[in-house]
RNA sequence: UCCCCUAUAGCUCAAUUGGUAGAGCGGGCGGCUGUUAACCGCCAGGUUACUGGUUCGAGUCCAGUUGGGGGAGCCA
C-alpha cells in the first residue's frame, strides 16, 4: 500500500472516510482504554496535527507491542479512515495493522518526553527538537517563507543568482569574517619577512566565508537587471544576543535603474508577499504560535499587511526622539543627529511611536558603508533600514554609489584600498547605472512572524560563539 | 567583548535566619475510561555543575573554573 501524508488526509477531511491508507510517522502520545483499544497520536511532520490511530486488541501485536509504544517510536499504520467518535478530530485511522519500526530504547531518558520543555534545554538536544510541536511548526513556516521569497521574485522577473560562499574579498564591509584555509596550522608557511605565506594556501591567497553576497550580486545586476541571492552568510562577531547568529540566511535583491524609494517599495512588497503566503499556507502552525508562543502574532501580521509601511527620514526620526526626550521619555543613551541609533531608540520609533515596521531612510554618511550613494546634501547617504517591533532591524539596504569618482573618494575617506575593489569599481567604469538593493535577515523575519524570542530557535541548527555541537 | 542573572531527579522548579533534599510533569507497574493537557493508586530515580575555602555543620555563604540565560555593542 502506498503511504500517504497525514496532511493529505486532513486536507480532504471527511471526504476521505472509507478509504484504506497507510501512514508512517512517529508516536506523539498513546492513550489506552482497557476496553481494549489504544489511541495512538502519530505525526509525520507534514502538518501541525497528528493523526489519531485507533488500535484494537484484535491486532496480533496489541499487547506485546502497541501497548508498549510510547512517545518517539516510529510506526507504520494501515487501516481504514473513519469519522471519529471522539472530539478533537474529524477523521481517524481504524488500524488493521500497526508496525513498530523503531523503538525508544529507554523511555525514561528519552529527551523529548511528552511534556513542556524549555527552549534552552531543547537547544542542547537540537538533533531531536524537530520532533516537538514548536520546532515542527518552525520548520514548516521556514519552508513556506523561503518558498514565498522565490515565488515573489520569480513572479516579478528576478533571477536567482548563486553568489559564492567562499570569497577572496577580505573586506566586504559587514563585520568579522571566518578564515577559509587548508594550511597546516601547526606548520604555517612563512614569507621571508615572517608573515604567513598565503600564496601556499589552497586558493593562493587569503579567503574567507562570505558576510554578504551583495558585491557579487551587483555584478549580475549590471546585466540581468533584477537579481537576488538567498543563502547562508557568516559573521565571526562575538555577538551573544537573541538576534545574532554566526551563520544565518539572508535574502539580498539588487535592482538596476532604481533608486532608494523603489528599493524600499521592493522590500515592502517582498515582506508582504511572504506574510500573505504564510497566513494562507500555514494557518495551522500560526494558530499554534498564537496559542502558545505569542498571542498577537497573527493580528500583527494582518495589521502589517493592511497598511503601507511608515517611511521616515533618519533626520525626522532623530527629531521624534528628541521630542520624546523633551516630553520626559528617558533613554540610556543620548540622541543627536550624526550618531547611530541605539536599540532603545529604534525600539521607541517602531514600537512606541508607530507600532508597525518603519522604513528609516537617509542616514549620515559617517555611520554607513562606503558603497551607499551620497545624497545631494553631501552629508547623508541613500540608505534605508526597516525596523520591526520586537526584533529591530530586519532589513538593511541602500541605493549604491554608481559614480566612480564619488565611490573612490568615499573609499579614501573610509581608509579603504580602491585596488582591492578593482572589479567592483569596474562596474562603474563600464555602463554604470543607478541601482539599489537590500539584505533581509531570514531568521529575524521568522522571529517577527512567529513571536519566537530567539533567532537560535528558528534555524534548524544554530551557530553561535562557543556553540557548534550539531 | 562588557554588565547582570543563573546551575538541585529525565524535564520544570521548591527547600525558613546555614541544620543534612521535596513536588509537579515525564517514566515503569496496576486500576478505570471512545480516549485526546485524561483520571486514581503504587514504585523507581539526586556525590545539589566542578575545584577549593569559611563553619561543629554548606544546596544555602565566599573565591575560582565551566555551562546556560538576559541586556549592551556589532549588525541581518
XYZ file of C-alpha atoms (C1' of nucleotides) in Angstrom:
546
model
C 0.000 0.000 0.000
C 1.341 3.419 -0.950
C 1.799 5.623 2.106
C 0.021 8.967 2.263
C 0.895 12.045 4.273
C -1.201 12.980 7.260
C -1.572 16.457 5.770
C -3.210 14.967 2.686
C -5.701 13.118 4.881
C -6.685 16.230 6.830
C -6.857 18.314 3.657
C -9.674 16.105 2.419
C -11.248 15.614 5.828
C -14.424 13.562 5.943
C -14.243 13.068 2.162
C -11.551 10.512 2.835
C -13.732 8.389 5.101
C -13.888 4.798 3.925
C -10.503 4.780 2.233
C -7.780 2.325 3.099
C -4.499 4.089 3.758
C -1.044 3.566 5.110
C 0.655 6.268 7.161
C 4.189 6.437 8.537
C 5.453 8.587 11.338
C 6.368 8.918 14.986
C 4.230 8.443 18.083
C 3.418 11.659 19.925
C 1.345 10.110 22.699
C -0.666 6.989 23.381
C -3.811 6.729 25.464
C -5.134 3.306 26.395
C -8.627 2.178 27.103
C -8.984 -1.057 28.961
C -11.990 -1.774 26.806
C -9.237 -2.992 24.563
C -8.292 -0.093 22.358
C -5.470 2.379 22.299
C -5.396 5.822 20.760
C -2.009 6.479 19.227
C -1.297 10.012 18.048
C 1.023 9.733 15.056
C 2.806 12.683 13.474
C 4.703 12.656 10.206
C 5.510 16.356 10.256
C 3.521 17.115 7.113
C 1.201 19.375 9.082
C 0.730 20.526 12.641
C -1.879 17.960 13.658
C -1.152 14.344 14.372
C -3.488 11.582 13.247
C -5.319 9.501 15.828
C -4.697 5.852 15.094
C -7.224 3.609 16.820
C -5.598 0.278 17.569
C -7.747 -2.508 18.963
C -6.933 -5.681 20.839
C -7.704 -7.626 17.682
C -4.253 -6.671 16.404
C -1.996 -9.679 16.980
C 0.771 -7.446 18.393
C -1.574 -5.325 20.515
C -0.494 -6.402 23.989
C 3.069 -7.241 23.070
C 3.933 -4.094 21.113
C 1.214 -1.454 20.704
C 0.731 -1.148 24.462
C 4.469 -0.532 24.822
C 4.850 2.009 22.029
C 5.382 5.413 23.568
C 6.484 8.862 22.510
C 9.171 8.847 19.863
C 8.659 5.346 18.453
C 8.451 5.182 14.673
C 5.422 3.373 13.310
C 3.663 2.301 10.158
C -0.096 2.058 10.441
C -2.557 0.705 7.916
C -6.303 0.682 8.089
C -9.476 2.469 7.152
C -10.222 6.146 7.640
C -13.400 6.595 9.644
C -15.190 9.599 11.061
C -14.173 9.972 14.657
C -16.497 9.126 17.517
C -14.457 11.297 19.820
C -13.998 15.027 19.925
C -10.845 16.703 18.694
C -10.540 15.284 15.211
C -12.785 14.771 12.222
C -11.246 11.575 10.941
C -9.108 8.865 12.470
C -7.471 5.698 11.297
C -9.055 2.431 12.364
C -5.939 0.303 12.243
C -5.759 -3.162 10.755
C -2.002 -3.253 11.182
C 0.446 -1.296 13.344
C 4.122 -1.983 12.895
C 6.647 -0.565 15.318
C 9.604 0.253 13.084
C 11.918 1.705 15.712
C 11.644 1.607 19.486
C 12.732 4.204 22.015
C 15.327 2.298 23.957
C 14.742 3.973 27.323
C 11.518 5.983 27.607
C 12.583 7.359 30.985
C 15.528 9.234 29.497
C 14.119 9.971 26.018
C 14.938 13.684 25.793
C 11.646 14.651 24.128
C 9.214 13.309 26.692
C 5.594 14.400 26.212
C 5.781 17.428 28.457
C 6.760 21.065 28.220
C 10.447 21.736 27.681
C 12.358 24.988 27.806
C 13.928 26.232 24.577
C 17.288 26.406 26.341
C 17.062 22.703 27.091
C 15.933 21.861 23.577
C 18.986 23.624 22.125
C 21.080 21.036 23.908
C 19.184 18.257 22.112
C 18.919 20.037 18.795
C 19.070 16.741 16.905
C 15.733 15.778 18.453
C 13.966 19.089 18.931
C 12.459 18.909 15.439
C 10.068 16.345 16.935
C 8.390 18.895 19.165
C 5.293 20.818 18.152
C 7.119 24.131 18.187
C 10.069 23.112 16.080
C 7.952 21.166 13.650
C 5.936 24.335 13.146
C 9.108 26.380 12.790
C 10.384 24.015 10.125
C 7.223 24.286 8.072
C 6.970 28.056 8.500
C 10.578 28.423 7.484
C 9.986 26.390 4.358
C 6.873 28.330 3.410
C 8.589 31.674 3.862
C 11.580 30.550 1.816
C 9.343 29.338 -0.987
C 7.444 32.629 -0.856
C 10.693 34.523 -1.333
C 11.474 32.629 -4.514
C 7.885 32.855 -5.683
C 7.774 36.630 -5.236
C 10.992 37.208 -7.103
C 10.196 34.729 -9.830
C 6.791 36.319 -10.404
C 8.473 39.711 -10.660
C 11.086 38.618 -13.205
C 14.029 38.418 -10.855
C 16.817 35.900 -11.443
C 18.232 33.929 -8.528
C 21.996 34.324 -8.556
C 24.059 31.796 -6.604
C 26.752 34.003 -5.185
C 29.798 32.289 -3.720
C 30.169 31.160 -0.124
C 33.945 31.456 -0.216
C 35.207 34.923 -1.006
C 38.573 36.457 -1.740
C 37.434 39.860 -0.540
C 38.747 40.401 2.928
C 36.574 43.427 3.467
C 33.032 43.144 2.260
C 32.243 45.766 4.798
C 29.969 43.877 7.144
C 31.960 42.556 10.042
C 34.486 39.959 11.099
C 34.996 37.006 8.768
C 35.760 33.334 9.200
C 39.001 32.302 7.537
C 38.950 29.518 4.977
C 42.276 27.734 4.718
C 43.829 24.340 4.128
C 47.175 25.384 5.571
C 48.621 23.217 8.340
C 48.090 25.374 11.417
C 50.883 23.584 13.251
C 53.344 24.271 10.483
C 52.487 27.505 8.694
C 54.472 28.507 5.612
C 56.183 31.862 6.086
C 57.292 34.642 3.788
C 60.870 35.979 4.204
C 59.568 38.738 6.478
C 57.886 36.251 8.784
C 54.260 36.619 7.781
C 52.021 33.695 6.885
C 52.549 32.874 3.214
C 49.020 32.599 1.880
C 50.323 32.065 -1.640
C 50.832 28.498 -0.454
C 47.189 28.233 0.616
C 44.517 26.430 -1.403
C 43.438 29.466 -3.400
C 46.863 31.089 -3.430
C 45.522 33.960 -1.366
C 43.618 34.720 1.806
C 39.998 33.590 1.648
C 37.021 33.795 3.970
C 33.396 32.810 4.277
C 31.177 35.484 2.824
C 29.478 38.023 5.059
C 27.229 39.175 2.220
C 26.565 38.311 -1.392
C 25.921 41.933 -2.232
C 29.104 42.885 -4.058
C 28.916 39.764 -6.191
C 25.233 40.071 -6.929
C 25.718 43.682 -8.013
C 27.839 42.417 -10.895
C 24.981 40.277 -12.157
C 22.525 43.084 -11.578
C 24.523 45.067 -14.122
C 23.488 42.548 -16.758
C 20.275 40.817 -15.697
C 18.670 43.936 -14.167
C 16.669 42.251 -11.405
C 18.522 39.685 -9.343
C 18.724 38.309 -5.824
C 20.730 35.947 -3.690
C 19.330 33.780 -0.926
C 21.794 31.745 1.025
C 23.827 31.414 4.181
C 26.170 34.132 5.337
C 28.750 34.067 8.082
C 29.884 36.574 10.666
C 32.643 35.860 13.145
C 31.475 38.578 15.530
C 31.459 37.621 19.178
C 27.788 38.509 19.393
C 25.776 36.958 22.186
C 22.233 38.139 21.708
C 18.853 36.742 20.756
C 19.138 38.471 17.381
C 22.549 37.271 16.136
C 23.901 34.083 14.650
C 27.346 33.317 13.312
C 25.661 31.554 10.394
C 22.394 32.948 9.147
C 20.412 33.177 5.931
C 19.984 36.380 4.059
C 17.915 37.496 1.076
C 19.670 40.150 -0.979
C 17.914 41.542 -4.051
C 19.533 44.101 -6.331
C 17.675 46.162 -8.911
C 19.168 48.196 -11.757
C 17.893 51.603 -12.884
C 16.411 52.054 -9.430
C 16.605 54.473 -6.532
C 16.136 54.219 -2.774
C 12.375 54.722 -2.866
C 11.984 51.842 -5.293
C 14.256 49.772 -3.075
C 12.002 50.394 -0.080
C 8.944 49.538 -2.165
C 10.571 46.259 -3.149
C 11.316 45.362 0.465
C 7.764 46.137 1.474
C 6.361 44.115 -1.402
C 8.559 41.144 -0.610
C 7.722 41.104 3.096
C 4.013 41.432 2.437
C 4.070 38.600 -0.062
C 5.977 36.375 2.375
C 3.497 37.023 5.164
C 0.491 36.655 2.879
C 1.697 33.219 1.829
C 2.455 32.339 5.447
C -1.080 33.032 6.625
C -2.537 31.274 3.592
C -0.445 28.116 3.808
C 0.421 27.647 7.467
C -2.700 28.649 9.315
C -2.365 25.547 11.478
C 1.148 26.387 12.641
C 0.382 30.085 13.056
C -2.614 29.259 15.249
C -0.244 27.233 17.400
C 2.157 30.172 17.714
C -0.756 32.460 18.563
C -1.968 29.944 21.130
C 1.290 29.033 22.852
C 4.080 31.426 21.893
C 2.805 34.912 21.108
C -0.866 35.697 21.391
C -0.792 38.598 18.950
C 1.346 37.174 16.175
C -1.430 36.675 13.615
C -3.009 40.063 14.286
C 0.403 41.654 13.998
C 0.878 40.203 10.535
C -2.637 41.127 9.485
C -2.031 44.689 10.632
C 1.243 44.807 8.714
C -0.495 43.627 5.559
C -3.333 46.127 5.946
C -1.380 49.354 5.641
C 1.737 50.806 3.984
C 4.994 50.759 5.915
C 5.785 54.058 7.571
C 8.620 55.875 5.786
C 10.706 58.282 7.802
C 13.952 60.120 7.225
C 16.701 59.489 9.748
C 16.677 63.212 10.476
C 12.967 63.132 11.262
C 13.487 60.047 13.368
C 16.033 61.950 15.425
C 13.558 64.815 15.783
C 10.897 62.416 17.045
C 13.349 61.006 19.559
C 14.420 64.456 20.714
C 10.769 65.406 21.090
C 10.238 62.280 23.196
C 13.147 63.265 25.418
C 11.718 66.770 25.733
C 8.443 65.233 26.874
C 10.259 63.309 29.574
C 10.975 59.959 27.916
C 14.166 58.520 29.379
C 16.790 56.871 27.178
C 20.012 55.338 28.451
C 21.917 56.864 25.552
C 21.707 60.431 24.240
C 20.133 61.173 20.875
C 21.744 63.524 18.417
C 21.940 63.875 14.676
C 25.002 62.115 13.328
C 25.173 59.197 15.702
C 23.805 55.753 15.025
C 20.541 54.960 16.758
C 20.755 52.691 19.777
C 18.499 49.668 20.129
C 16.320 51.574 22.569
C 15.892 54.389 20.045
C 14.931 52.010 17.267
C 12.503 50.290 19.588
C 10.898 53.597 20.503
C 10.342 54.526 16.859
C 8.919 51.201 15.729
C 7.186 50.015 18.898
C 6.054 53.155 20.688
C 5.753 55.819 18.017
C 4.499 53.828 15.015
C 3.599 50.359 16.268
C 4.442 48.805 12.902
C 7.546 48.397 10.731
C 9.291 51.649 9.943
C 11.473 52.356 6.918
C 14.147 54.723 8.160
C 15.994 56.457 5.312
C 18.914 58.762 4.507
C 21.428 58.268 7.286
C 24.544 60.341 7.971
C 27.296 59.089 5.695
C 29.752 58.644 8.558
C 27.826 55.739 10.076
C 27.165 53.831 6.853
C 29.136 51.716 4.386
C 31.304 53.065 1.569
C 29.108 51.765 -1.253
C 25.998 53.715 -0.269
C 25.100 56.558 -2.587
C 25.970 60.047 -1.409
C 22.926 62.307 -1.366
C 22.990 65.826 -2.837
C 23.242 67.333 0.643
C 26.737 65.847 0.873
C 26.182 64.651 4.459
C 23.712 61.775 4.132
C 23.637 58.607 2.071
C 20.699 56.868 0.408
C 20.473 54.095 2.987
C 17.368 52.543 4.450
C 16.770 50.223 7.363
C 13.470 48.576 8.113
C 12.893 48.351 11.836
C 10.276 45.960 13.147
C 8.690 45.830 16.601
C 10.272 43.203 18.804
C 13.245 42.350 16.660
C 14.673 45.652 15.439
C 16.471 45.838 12.142
C 15.257 43.183 9.724
C 16.305 44.950 6.513
C 19.402 46.980 5.744
C 19.721 48.404 2.271
C 20.732 51.328 0.112
C 20.963 52.847 -3.279
C 24.514 52.089 -4.384
C 27.048 54.694 -5.366
C 27.187 54.362 -9.153
C 29.566 57.310 -9.775
C 33.174 56.142 -9.870
C 34.694 59.414 -8.688
C 32.358 59.654 -5.706
C 32.869 55.981 -4.862
C 36.624 56.412 -4.946
C 36.583 59.431 -2.687
C 34.354 57.535 -0.257
C 36.802 54.624 -0.254
C 39.634 57.013 0.540
C 37.593 58.758 3.234
C 36.972 55.436 4.929
C 40.625 54.426 4.586
C 39.868 51.526 2.258
C 42.141 50.499 -0.615
C 40.453 51.100 -4.016
C 42.730 48.483 -5.595
C 41.095 45.747 -3.515
C 37.749 46.664 -5.025
C 39.020 46.753 -8.623
C 36.274 44.577 -10.061
C 33.596 46.328 -8.059
C 34.910 49.655 -9.386
C 34.873 48.242 -12.930
C 31.058 48.122 -12.744
C 31.190 51.927 -12.505
C 33.573 52.154 -15.466
C 31.558 50.052 -17.888
C 27.934 51.010 -18.326
C 27.182 52.107 -14.794
C 23.572 52.737 -13.766
C 21.841 53.793 -10.598
C 20.922 50.675 -8.676
C 19.803 49.640 -5.241
C 19.344 46.619 -3.034
C 18.994 45.383 0.492
C 19.587 42.454 2.809
C 16.680 40.833 4.600
C 17.578 38.709 7.600
C 15.633 35.491 7.200
C 15.764 34.368 10.826
C 14.771 37.786 12.113
C 11.821 37.735 9.764
C 10.740 34.378 11.182
C 11.112 35.700 14.710
C 8.916 38.647 13.796
C 6.285 36.439 12.207
C 6.051 33.783 14.891
C 6.820 35.685 18.068
C 9.643 33.308 18.893
C 12.044 35.083 21.215
C 15.412 33.969 19.870
C 16.869 33.506 16.387
C 18.611 30.385 17.701
C 15.198 28.739 17.821
C 14.088 29.499 14.276
C 17.014 27.859 12.482
C 17.479 24.072 12.452
C 20.990 24.179 13.879
C 22.218 27.439 15.345
C 25.824 28.537 15.242
C 26.833 30.993 17.926
C 30.097 31.713 19.731
C 31.272 28.622 21.619
C 28.446 26.534 20.196
C 28.691 24.179 17.217
C 27.827 20.773 18.632
C 25.460 19.569 15.950
C 33.991 41.971 24.453
C 31.272 44.435 28.745
C 27.194 44.342 32.584
C 23.565 41.410 35.211
C 21.208 36.713 36.427
C 21.656 31.507 36.872
C 23.281 25.944 37.623
C 19.153 20.877 42.789
C 15.713 13.896 39.920
C 14.972 12.572 32.614
C 12.418 17.789 32.392
C 10.307 22.385 35.146
C 11.068 24.041 39.816
C 10.741 24.045 45.803
C 13.921 23.672 50.242
C 12.639 29.340 56.542
C 17.950 33.347 59.715
C 23.395 27.793 57.131
C 20.883 22.060 60.453
C 21.843 17.034 56.084
C 16.657 17.012 49.629
C 10.820 17.568 48.074
C 6.752 18.421 44.464
C 4.698 18.514 39.599
C 5.416 16.634 34.849
C 7.723 12.560 32.381
C 8.849 7.011 33.128
C 7.533 1.770 34.985
C 3.570 -1.275 37.121
C -1.667 -1.722 38.438
C -6.871 0.263 38.264
C -10.646 2.900 35.324
C -12.463 5.098 30.952
C -14.034 6.015 22.836
C -9.565 8.376 24.952
C -7.427 13.238 23.490
C -3.461 18.717 28.946
C -7.160 12.069 30.584
C -8.108 10.394 35.744
C -6.797 7.300 40.515
C -3.027 4.305 43.267
C 1.912 2.326 43.931
C 7.179 2.315 42.612
C 11.892 3.778 40.776
C 15.045 7.941 40.228
C 19.714 13.019 43.189
C 28.434 12.865 45.224
C 22.682 19.550 44.778
C 27.870 21.634 37.622
C 33.242 21.350 39.087
C 37.528 22.794 42.376
C 38.870 24.967 46.760
C 37.618 27.903 51.204
C 34.715 29.670 55.834
C 31.911 26.741 59.619
C 30.581 21.991 64.703
C 27.634 21.692 60.223
C 27.073 24.247 53.248
C 22.034 23.005 48.143
C 22.261 27.658 51.039
C 27.976 31.938 52.489
C 32.987 33.222 49.806
C 36.668 32.588 45.595
C 37.859 30.442 41.026
C 36.502 27.355 36.700
C 32.878 25.632 33.247
C 27.938 25.611 31.151
C 23.234 28.288 30.342
C 20.207 32.783 30.016
C 19.054 38.165 29.617
C 20.792 43.066 28.235
C 24.577 46.254 25.528
C 27.840 46.848 21.302
C 28.434 44.946 16.170
C 24.864 44.023 12.529
C 20.638 40.892 9.238
